GROMACS .gro file of C-alpha atoms in nm:
model
  437
    1UNK     CA    1   0.000   0.000   0.000
    2UNK     CA    2   0.285   0.237   0.087
    3UNK     CA    3   0.453   0.165  -0.246
    4UNK     CA    4   0.131   0.249  -0.431
    5UNK     CA    5   0.092   0.574  -0.239
    6UNK     CA    6   0.452   0.671  -0.313
    7UNK     CA    7   0.401   0.593  -0.683
    8UNK     CA    8   0.081   0.796  -0.693
    9UNK     CA    9   0.254   1.087  -0.520
   10UNK     CA   10   0.546   1.080  -0.763
   11UNK     CA   11   0.304   1.056  -1.053
   12UNK     CA   12   0.113   1.358  -0.920
   13UNK     CA   13   0.428   1.571  -0.910
   14UNK     CA   14   0.536   1.448  -1.253
   15UNK     CA   15   0.196   1.484  -1.419
   16UNK     CA   16   0.139   1.722  -1.709
   17UNK     CA   17  -0.134   1.895  -1.508
   18UNK     CA   18   0.102   1.974  -1.220
   19UNK     CA   19   0.377   2.094  -1.455
   20UNK     CA   20   0.139   2.325  -1.643
   21UNK     CA   21   0.006   2.464  -1.316
   22UNK     CA   22   0.361   2.538  -1.195
   23UNK     CA   23   0.445   2.704  -1.529
   24UNK     CA   24   0.131   2.918  -1.506
   25UNK     CA   25   0.204   3.012  -1.145
   26UNK     CA   26   0.565   3.096  -1.229
   27UNK     CA   27   0.455   3.307  -1.524
   28UNK     CA   28   0.216   3.505  -1.303
   29UNK     CA   29   0.482   3.563  -1.036
   30UNK     CA   30   0.744   3.670  -1.292
   31UNK     CA   31   0.491   3.908  -1.447
   32UNK     CA   32   0.425   4.066  -1.108
   33UNK     CA   33   0.798   4.097  -1.043
   34UNK     CA   34   0.849   4.258  -1.384
   35UNK     CA   35   0.570   4.510  -1.324
   36UNK     CA   36   0.698   4.578  -0.973
   37UNK     CA   37   1.051   4.637  -1.097
   38UNK     CA   38   0.926   4.860  -1.378
   39UNK     CA   39   0.717   5.066  -1.137
   40UNK     CA   40   0.998   5.096  -0.884
   41UNK     CA   41   1.266   5.191  -1.136
   42UNK     CA   42   1.061   5.412  -1.367
   43UNK     CA   43   0.717   5.516  -1.252
   44UNK     CA   44   0.807   5.646  -0.904
   45UNK     CA   45   1.097   5.849  -1.041
   46UNK     CA   46   0.879   5.996  -1.314
   47UNK     CA   47   0.608   6.077  -1.064
   48UNK     CA   48   0.859   6.263  -0.851
   49UNK     CA   49   0.993   6.457  -1.146
   50UNK     CA   50   0.654   6.545  -1.290
   51UNK     CA   51   0.512   6.648  -0.955
   52UNK     CA   52   0.811   6.862  -0.863
   53UNK     CA   53   0.666   7.199  -0.983
   54UNK     CA   54   0.340   7.133  -0.800
   55UNK     CA   55   0.528   7.034  -0.487
   56UNK     CA   56   0.737   7.351  -0.500
   57UNK     CA   57   0.430   7.567  -0.536
   58UNK     CA   58   0.221   7.385  -0.272
   59UNK     CA   59   0.485   7.358  -0.001
   60UNK     CA   60   0.596   7.714  -0.072
   61UNK     CA   61   0.242   7.833   0.003
   62UNK     CA   62   0.225   7.623   0.322
   63UNK     CA   63   0.561   7.758   0.442
   64UNK     CA   64   0.454   8.116   0.369
   65UNK     CA   65   0.133   8.056   0.563
   66UNK     CA   66   0.330   7.932   0.864
   67UNK     CA   67   0.518   8.262   0.859
   68UNK     CA   68   0.860   8.377   0.975
   69UNK     CA   69   0.921   8.299   1.253
   70UNK     CA   70   0.694   7.996   1.210
   71UNK     CA   71   0.372   7.968   1.405
   72UNK     CA   72   0.412   7.624   1.569
   73UNK     CA   73   0.056   7.621   1.705
   74UNK     CA   74  -0.079   7.669   1.355
   75UNK     CA   75   0.165   7.407   1.226
   76UNK     CA   76   0.043   7.161   1.488
   77UNK     CA   77  -0.321   7.220   1.392
   78UNK     CA   78  -0.240   7.196   1.020
   79UNK     CA   79  -0.058   6.865   1.075
   80UNK     CA   80  -0.357   6.721   1.260
   81UNK     CA   81  -0.613   6.844   1.002
   82UNK     CA   82  -0.422   6.733   0.690
   83UNK     CA   83  -0.262   6.423   0.841
   84UNK     CA   84   0.086   6.533   0.731
   85UNK     CA   85   0.414   6.533   0.920
   86UNK     CA   86   0.579   6.874   0.978
   87UNK     CA   87   0.924   6.953   1.112
   88UNK     CA   88   1.083   7.298   1.151
   89UNK     CA   89   1.442   7.393   1.230
   90UNK     CA   90   1.586   7.740   1.276
   91UNK     CA   91   1.755   7.976   1.521
   92UNK     CA   92   1.668   7.849   1.870
   93UNK     CA   93   1.388   7.634   1.720
   94UNK     CA   94   1.371   7.258   1.669
   95UNK     CA   95   1.003   7.163   1.650
   96UNK     CA   96   0.816   6.879   1.485
   97UNK     CA   97   0.465   6.736   1.488
   98UNK     CA   98   0.373   6.406   1.648
   99UNK     CA   99   0.396   6.199   1.326
  100UNK     CA  100   0.743   6.326   1.231
  101UNK     CA  101   1.045   6.090   1.195
  102UNK     CA  102   1.360   6.233   1.361
  103UNK     CA  103   1.598   6.049   1.126
  104UNK     CA  104   1.468   6.256   0.833
  105UNK     CA  105   1.705   6.534   0.943
  106UNK     CA  106   1.997   6.293   0.905
  107UNK     CA  107   1.889   6.208   0.552
  108UNK     CA  108   1.864   6.575   0.453
  109UNK     CA  109   2.215   6.657   0.563
  110UNK     CA  110   2.275   7.001   0.424
  111UNK     CA  111   1.974   7.231   0.408
  112UNK     CA  112   1.810   7.288   0.073
  113UNK     CA  113   1.855   7.601  -0.132
  114UNK     CA  114   1.618   7.888  -0.060
  115UNK     CA  115   1.269   7.837  -0.205
  116UNK     CA  116   1.382   7.512  -0.372
  117UNK     CA  117   1.191   7.198  -0.276
  118UNK     CA  118   1.392   6.879  -0.228
  119UNK     CA  119   1.185   6.557  -0.267
  120UNK     CA  120   1.273   6.208  -0.140
  121UNK     CA  121   1.104   5.883  -0.027
  122UNK     CA  122   1.130   5.744   0.323
  123UNK     CA  123   0.922   5.474   0.500
  124UNK     CA  124   0.668   5.467   0.222
  125UNK     CA  125   0.607   5.844   0.235
  126UNK     CA  126   0.703   6.130   0.005
  127UNK     CA  127   0.902   6.395   0.191
  128UNK     CA  128   0.967   6.756   0.086
  129UNK     CA  129   1.211   7.003   0.238
  130UNK     CA  130   1.222   7.379   0.167
  131UNK     CA  131   1.440   7.664   0.301
  132UNK     CA  132   1.266   7.991   0.392
  133UNK     CA  133   1.509   8.244   0.530
  134UNK     CA  134   1.678   8.100   0.835
  135UNK     CA  135   1.423   7.822   0.877
  136UNK     CA  136   1.407   7.476   0.720
  137UNK     CA  137   1.062   7.327   0.674
  138UNK     CA  138   1.014   6.951   0.619
  139UNK     CA  139   0.680   6.797   0.523
  140UNK     CA  140   0.583   6.429   0.500
  141UNK     CA  141   0.286   6.306   0.294
  142UNK     CA  142  -0.014   6.151   0.463
  143UNK     CA  143   0.004   5.780   0.540
  144UNK     CA  144  -0.210   5.516   0.699
  145UNK     CA  145  -0.104   5.426   1.053
  146UNK     CA  146   0.112   5.114   1.058
  147UNK     CA  147  -0.149   4.888   1.219
  148UNK     CA  148  -0.468   5.038   1.079
  149UNK     CA  149  -0.661   4.773   0.881
  150UNK     CA  150  -0.335   4.585   0.821
  151UNK     CA  151  -0.475   4.242   0.917
  152UNK     CA  152  -0.790   4.291   0.714
  153UNK     CA  153  -0.599   4.408   0.406
  154UNK     CA  154  -0.361   4.114   0.419
  155UNK     CA  155  -0.652   3.874   0.465
  156UNK     CA  156  -0.832   4.019   0.162
  157UNK     CA  157  -0.513   3.994  -0.043
  158UNK     CA  158  -0.445   3.632   0.057
  159UNK     CA  159  -0.807   3.529  -0.005
  160UNK     CA  160  -0.799   3.688  -0.347
  161UNK     CA  161  -0.470   3.514  -0.436
  162UNK     CA  162  -0.605   3.180  -0.309
  163UNK     CA  163  -0.925   3.217  -0.513
  164UNK     CA  164  -0.724   3.310  -0.823
  165UNK     CA  165  -0.502   3.002  -0.785
  166UNK     CA  166  -0.804   2.783  -0.716
  167UNK     CA  167  -0.974   2.912  -1.030
  168UNK     CA  168  -0.658   2.844  -1.231
  169UNK     CA  169  -0.634   2.494  -1.081
  170UNK     CA  170  -0.991   2.398  -1.172
  171UNK     CA  171  -0.962   2.557  -1.516
  172UNK     CA  172  -0.650   2.354  -1.596
  173UNK     CA  173  -0.810   2.043  -1.448
  174UNK     CA  174  -1.110   2.085  -1.676
  175UNK     CA  175  -0.900   2.163  -1.982
  176UNK     CA  176  -0.680   1.855  -1.934
  177UNK     CA  177  -0.967   1.613  -1.871
  178UNK     CA  178  -0.949   1.477  -2.231
  179UNK     CA  179  -0.590   1.369  -2.162
  180UNK     CA  180  -0.698   1.171  -1.856
  181UNK     CA  181  -0.982   1.018  -2.059
  182UNK     CA  182  -0.731   0.929  -2.330
  183UNK     CA  183  -0.510   0.756  -2.072
  184UNK     CA  184  -0.807   0.551  -1.950
  185UNK     CA  185  -0.900   0.468  -2.308
  186UNK     CA  186  -0.548   0.352  -2.392
  187UNK     CA  187  -0.547   0.131  -2.082
  188UNK     CA  188  -0.884  -0.013  -2.190
  189UNK     CA  189  -0.751  -0.093  -2.537
  190UNK     CA  190  -0.438  -0.248  -2.384
  191UNK     CA  191  -0.669  -0.471  -2.177
  192UNK     CA  192  -0.848  -0.579  -2.495
  193UNK     CA  193  -1.158  -0.356  -2.478
  194UNK     CA  194  -1.200  -0.207  -2.824
  195UNK     CA  195  -1.547  -0.070  -2.744
  196UNK     CA  196  -1.405   0.220  -2.543
  197UNK     CA  197  -1.486   0.562  -2.691
  198UNK     CA  198  -1.375   0.911  -2.592
  199UNK     CA  199  -1.600   1.217  -2.579
  200UNK     CA  200  -1.551   1.428  -2.893
  201UNK     CA  201  -1.624   1.774  -2.755
  202UNK     CA  202  -1.489   2.097  -2.900
  203UNK     CA  203  -1.268   2.182  -3.197
  204UNK     CA  204  -0.927   2.206  -3.034
  205UNK     CA  205  -0.629   1.972  -3.063
  206UNK     CA  206  -0.748   1.749  -2.777
  207UNK     CA  207  -1.088   1.700  -2.943
  208UNK     CA  208  -0.910   1.611  -3.268
  209UNK     CA  209  -0.697   1.362  -3.073
  210UNK     CA  210  -1.013   1.205  -2.925
  211UNK     CA  211  -1.165   1.171  -3.273
  212UNK     CA  212  -0.846   1.009  -3.403
  213UNK     CA  213  -0.843   0.767  -3.108
  214UNK     CA  214  -1.207   0.668  -3.168
  215UNK     CA  215  -1.138   0.617  -3.538
  216UNK     CA  216  -0.836   0.400  -3.451
  217UNK     CA  217  -1.027   0.176  -3.209
  218UNK     CA  218  -1.317   0.142  -3.455
  219UNK     CA  219  -1.072   0.043  -3.730
  220UNK     CA  220  -0.895  -0.207  -3.502
  221UNK     CA  221  -1.223  -0.361  -3.396
  222UNK     CA  222  -1.337  -0.399  -3.756
  223UNK     CA  223  -1.007  -0.555  -3.862
  224UNK     CA  224  -1.014  -0.802  -3.574
  225UNK     CA  225  -1.377  -0.885  -3.652
  226UNK     CA  226  -1.281  -0.947  -4.015
  227UNK     CA  227  -0.989  -1.165  -3.902
  228UNK     CA  228  -1.207  -1.369  -3.667
  229UNK     CA  229  -1.473  -1.406  -3.934
  230UNK     CA  230  -1.213  -1.527  -4.182
  231UNK     CA  231  -1.079  -1.780  -3.931
  232UNK     CA  232  -1.428  -1.905  -3.857
  233UNK     CA  233  -1.516  -1.935  -4.228
  234UNK     CA  234  -1.192  -2.117  -4.305
  235UNK     CA  235  -1.244  -2.346  -4.005
  236UNK     CA  236  -1.592  -2.436  -4.122
  237UNK     CA  237  -1.458  -2.514  -4.469
  238UNK     CA  238  -1.175  -2.726  -4.327
  239UNK     CA  239  -1.396  -2.947  -4.115
  240UNK     CA  240  -1.540  -3.149  -4.401
  241UNK     CA  241  -1.205  -3.226  -4.572
  242UNK     CA  242  -1.051  -3.315  -4.237
  243UNK     CA  243  -1.336  -3.555  -4.161
  244UNK     CA  244  -1.293  -3.724  -4.499
  245UNK     CA  245  -0.918  -3.747  -4.444
  246UNK     CA  246  -0.967  -3.912  -4.104
  247UNK     CA  247  -1.207  -4.167  -4.251
  248UNK     CA  248  -0.966  -4.242  -4.535
  249UNK     CA  249  -0.674  -4.281  -4.295
  250UNK     CA  250  -0.874  -4.514  -4.071
  251UNK     CA  251  -0.935  -4.738  -4.372
  252UNK     CA  252  -0.572  -4.730  -4.484
  253UNK     CA  253  -0.323  -4.997  -4.380
  254UNK     CA  254  -0.134  -4.908  -4.061
  255UNK     CA  255   0.220  -4.782  -4.097
  256UNK     CA  256   0.452  -4.505  -3.977
  257UNK     CA  257   0.346  -4.268  -4.254
  258UNK     CA  258  -0.025  -4.330  -4.193
  259UNK     CA  259   0.015  -4.291  -3.817
  260UNK     CA  260   0.201  -3.963  -3.867
  261UNK     CA  261  -0.073  -3.832  -4.094
  262UNK     CA  262  -0.335  -3.935  -3.838
  263UNK     CA  263  -0.157  -3.729  -3.570
  264UNK     CA  264  -0.143  -3.426  -3.798
  265UNK     CA  265  -0.511  -3.458  -3.886
  266UNK     CA  266  -0.604  -3.488  -3.518
  267UNK     CA  267  -0.397  -3.174  -3.441
  268UNK     CA  268  -0.559  -2.981  -3.725
  269UNK     CA  269  -0.904  -3.094  -3.614
  270UNK     CA  270  -0.829  -2.975  -3.258
  271UNK     CA  271  -0.720  -2.637  -3.393
  272UNK     CA  272  -1.036  -2.598  -3.597
  273UNK     CA  273  -1.247  -2.698  -3.296
  274UNK     CA  274  -1.074  -2.439  -3.076
  275UNK     CA  275  -1.129  -2.164  -3.333
  276UNK     CA  276  -1.497  -2.248  -3.370
  277UNK     CA  277  -1.549  -2.277  -2.995
  278UNK     CA  278  -1.380  -1.941  -2.944
  279UNK     CA  279  -1.626  -1.775  -3.180
  280UNK     CA  280  -1.925  -1.968  -3.045
  281UNK     CA  281  -1.852  -1.839  -2.696
  282UNK     CA  282  -1.915  -1.484  -2.822
  283UNK     CA  283  -2.222  -1.567  -3.026
  284UNK     CA  284  -2.576  -1.525  -2.896
  285UNK     CA  285  -2.682  -1.839  -3.078
  286UNK     CA  286  -2.387  -2.043  -2.953
  287UNK     CA  287  -2.398  -1.916  -2.598
  288UNK     CA  288  -2.345  -2.106  -2.278
  289UNK     CA  289  -2.593  -2.347  -2.127
  290UNK     CA  290  -2.523  -2.294  -1.758
  291UNK     CA  291  -2.664  -2.480  -1.464
  292UNK     CA  292  -2.530  -2.564  -1.114
  293UNK     CA  293  -2.259  -2.825  -1.155
  294UNK     CA  294  -2.021  -3.018  -0.930
  295UNK     CA  295  -1.703  -2.853  -1.056
  296UNK     CA  296  -1.484  -3.063  -0.823
  297UNK     CA  297  -1.613  -3.383  -0.986
  298UNK     CA  298  -1.567  -3.228  -1.332
  299UNK     CA  299  -1.201  -3.146  -1.253
  300UNK     CA  300  -1.146  -3.499  -1.117
  301UNK     CA  301  -1.289  -3.647  -1.436
  302UNK     CA  302  -1.048  -3.451  -1.657
  303UNK     CA  303  -0.750  -3.491  -1.419
  304UNK     CA  304  -0.789  -3.870  -1.422
  305UNK     CA  305  -0.707  -3.871  -1.795
  306UNK     CA  306  -0.366  -3.712  -1.719
  307UNK     CA  307  -0.276  -3.935  -1.426
  308UNK     CA  308  -0.036  -4.153  -1.623
  309UNK     CA  309   0.157  -3.869  -1.783
  310UNK     CA  310   0.492  -3.726  -1.672
  311UNK     CA  311   0.560  -3.558  -1.428
  312UNK     CA  312   0.240  -3.667  -1.255
  313UNK     CA  313  -0.046  -3.477  -1.098
  314UNK     CA  314  -0.124  -3.367  -0.742
  315UNK     CA  315  -0.496  -3.315  -0.685
  316UNK     CA  316  -0.719  -3.383  -0.388
  317UNK     CA  317  -1.088  -3.345  -0.452
  318UNK     CA  318  -1.249  -3.128  -0.181
  319UNK     CA  319  -1.566  -3.262  -0.018
  320UNK     CA  320  -1.883  -3.062   0.001
  321UNK     CA  321  -1.768  -2.797  -0.247
  322UNK     CA  322  -2.067  -2.582  -0.356
  323UNK     CA  323  -2.215  -2.622  -0.702
  324UNK     CA  324  -2.105  -2.366  -0.960
  325UNK     CA  325  -2.328  -2.239  -1.245
  326UNK     CA  326  -2.127  -2.343  -1.553
  327UNK     CA  327  -2.161  -2.497  -1.895
  328UNK     CA  328  -2.004  -2.839  -1.820
  329UNK     CA  329  -1.878  -2.913  -2.172
  330UNK     CA  330  -1.720  -2.570  -2.213
  331UNK     CA  331  -1.563  -2.582  -1.866
  332UNK     CA  332  -1.418  -2.926  -1.945
  333UNK     CA  333  -1.244  -2.765  -2.241
  334UNK     CA  334  -1.097  -2.500  -2.009
  335UNK     CA  335  -0.967  -2.756  -1.758
  336UNK     CA  336  -0.837  -2.982  -2.034
  337UNK     CA  337  -0.646  -2.699  -2.204
  338UNK     CA  338  -0.493  -2.573  -1.879
  339UNK     CA  339  -0.378  -2.922  -1.779
  340UNK     CA  340  -0.249  -2.993  -2.128
  341UNK     CA  341  -0.036  -2.675  -2.116
  342UNK     CA  342   0.087  -2.756  -1.765
  343UNK     CA  343   0.199  -3.109  -1.864
  344UNK     CA  344   0.344  -2.985  -2.192
  345UNK     CA  345   0.574  -2.727  -2.030
  346UNK     CA  346   0.627  -2.898  -1.694
  347UNK     CA  347   0.718  -3.247  -1.819
  348UNK     CA  348   1.090  -3.201  -1.744
  349UNK     CA  349   1.027  -3.094  -1.383
  350UNK     CA  350   1.067  -3.343  -1.096
  351UNK     CA  351   0.762  -3.193  -0.925
  352UNK     CA  352   0.409  -3.290  -1.037
  353UNK     CA  353   0.148  -3.054  -1.173
  354UNK     CA  354  -0.062  -2.918  -0.888
  355UNK     CA  355  -0.437  -2.843  -0.891
  356UNK     CA  356  -0.617  -2.642  -0.624
  357UNK     CA  357  -0.983  -2.560  -0.579
  358UNK     CA  358  -1.112  -2.329  -0.308
  359UNK     CA  359  -1.391  -2.078  -0.248
  360UNK     CA  360  -1.343  -1.710  -0.166
  361UNK     CA  361  -1.657  -1.522  -0.071
  362UNK     CA  362  -1.891  -1.577  -0.369
  363UNK     CA  363  -1.616  -1.703  -0.600
  364UNK     CA  364  -1.481  -2.047  -0.692
  365UNK     CA  365  -1.103  -2.028  -0.745
  366UNK     CA  366  -0.943  -2.298  -0.958
  367UNK     CA  367  -0.560  -2.299  -0.995
  368UNK     CA  368  -0.330  -2.510  -1.214
  369UNK     CA  369   0.044  -2.486  -1.145
  370UNK     CA  370   0.343  -2.642  -1.316
  371UNK     CA  371   0.713  -2.620  -1.229
  372UNK     CA  372   0.853  -2.595  -1.579
  373UNK     CA  373   1.082  -2.329  -1.727
  374UNK     CA  374   0.825  -2.051  -1.688
  375UNK     CA  375   0.731  -1.771  -1.927
  376UNK     CA  376   0.946  -1.459  -1.986
  377UNK     CA  377   0.789  -1.141  -1.848
  378UNK     CA  378   0.770  -0.975  -2.190
  379UNK     CA  379   0.562  -1.268  -2.322
  380UNK     CA  380   0.314  -1.296  -2.034
  381UNK     CA  381   0.080  -1.019  -2.152
  382UNK     CA  382   0.053  -1.180  -2.497
  383UNK     CA  383  -0.016  -1.544  -2.411
  384UNK     CA  384  -0.393  -1.490  -2.431
  385UNK     CA  385  -0.366  -1.361  -2.791
  386UNK     CA  386  -0.465  -1.609  -3.064
  387UNK     CA  387  -0.174  -1.789  -3.237
  388UNK     CA  388   0.085  -1.636  -3.004
  389UNK     CA  389   0.332  -1.894  -2.878
  390UNK     CA  390   0.612  -1.842  -2.627
  391UNK     CA  391   0.815  -2.106  -2.811
  392UNK     CA  392   0.929  -1.947  -3.136
  393UNK     CA  393   1.016  -2.293  -3.270
  394UNK     CA  394   0.723  -2.534  -3.316
  395UNK     CA  395   0.955  -2.830  -3.281
  396UNK     CA  396   0.987  -2.778  -2.906
  397UNK     CA  397   0.620  -2.825  -2.822
  398UNK     CA  398   0.315  -2.893  -3.034
  399UNK     CA  399   0.023  -2.655  -3.055
  400UNK     CA  400  -0.104  -2.350  -3.238
  401UNK     CA  401  -0.135  -2.092  -2.963
  402UNK     CA  402  -0.514  -2.122  -2.937
  403UNK     CA  403  -0.559  -2.301  -2.603
  404UNK     CA  404  -0.522  -2.007  -2.364
  405UNK     CA  405  -0.719  -1.762  -2.583
  406UNK     CA  406  -1.005  -2.016  -2.590
  407UNK     CA  407  -0.986  -2.053  -2.209
  408UNK     CA  408  -1.000  -1.677  -2.169
  409UNK     CA  409  -1.306  -1.642  -2.393
  410UNK     CA  410  -1.490  -1.925  -2.220
  411UNK     CA  411  -1.408  -1.809  -1.866
  412UNK     CA  412  -1.512  -1.451  -1.944
  413UNK     CA  413  -1.832  -1.582  -2.103
  414UNK     CA  414  -1.904  -1.743  -1.764
  415UNK     CA  415  -1.858  -1.402  -1.599
  416UNK     CA  416  -1.524  -1.502  -1.452
  417UNK     CA  417  -1.159  -1.401  -1.488
  418UNK     CA  418  -0.839  -1.584  -1.574
  419UNK     CA  419  -0.495  -1.471  -1.459
  420UNK     CA  420  -0.149  -1.604  -1.542
  421UNK     CA  421   0.162  -1.551  -1.331
  422UNK     CA  422   0.503  -1.695  -1.408
  423UNK     CA  423   0.872  -1.666  -1.325
  424UNK     CA  424   1.160  -1.786  -1.537
  425UNK     CA  425   1.284  -2.116  -1.398
  426UNK     CA  426   1.005  -2.141  -1.137
  427UNK     CA  427   0.706  -2.251  -1.344
  428UNK     CA  428   0.368  -2.102  -1.430
  429UNK     CA  429   0.042  -2.065  -1.240
  430UNK     CA  430  -0.296  -2.003  -1.401
  431UNK     CA  431  -0.589  -1.903  -1.178
  432UNK     CA  432  -0.953  -1.910  -1.286
  433UNK     CA  433  -1.220  -1.733  -1.081
  434UNK     CA  434  -1.586  -1.819  -1.140
  435UNK     CA  435  -1.889  -1.666  -0.964
  436UNK     CA  436  -2.073  -1.908  -0.736
  437UNK     CA  437  -2.398  -1.717  -0.786
   0.00000   0.00000   0.00000
């Protein structure tokens, strides 16, 4: 479980959705930084330059109104009414209003020229200094007190940013939904479901991709249908000649050549039967005839026919096993094919083929295991495909690669599942699960 969670977490961080969201977020932040840098390096300086004549005129009028020597009572009242900071220095006078910063005098250094306003920024305020006679007047623009509405403003800002990111998240999630649907569709096709279809909505590239995917699956399904139909037609046509050949060979005099031909005819007849049974399992007219059956007795019946073969068989029939709704003849074919494969590939092993039957909840679980050479990992996902054989050379083991595909079709027609697991050098295990109800 921990491994799955770690994989899902890594996949989340490596997903296209997450990468696009990070790119979008980074783009927004870089844009804000660019605007902030532009404003700081250009706009503030321009504002200071352009407002300089107005500042000179305004602060000149205020200084003239304060008089020489300055009227500090009037200055105090003016500071309170306008919300500005005022500081005055002169002969035997060093006065400033309540909201004045003492370190401003250190920044000024030398006093400004007479009637010339010197502008500068300090602590988020615009300051102006002007010399009138022997007195230096310093004015600071109005500002909001440091703690006034600060918490509320920050909360509004953070809520707005969160809502903006949330909107971007859901927008990207909605835009990339076709990609997630495409991933599910590809997994469905990989599992053999060619009926999967994607929603063709919109006219963008993703909608075009969905249409191409649907066209591809429709084309694949039609080609496979045509292939299966051809196989079924050919199989039907082969049955009659094969029957006549078997009759003719039975009437011929025994001999090595005749016996060899008989074996080949039997093998061809088995192949034709498997092809036809595979198609019948999917046909409405050739469907299953299910009824409750003693599956343990059915397995014992088939297993008894393999008892004399190498490397032997290990099977103990369970008592009182519940009846399973199956088509007996079709299920015999499944058991026979699985045992035939197990003996075919496990004949060189010193350990016998093992058969297990158990019930899990509402499921009958039937397992056949051999201890042969096993199946390479790259071949395991293809063993249920028709005509696919792990052995590239037919001389090693007889067969046409139709046994497991037939088992898969028949088991799925019963509403069950079939699973193969194998390790090189440790044999192969095939597990069939059938519903008890």
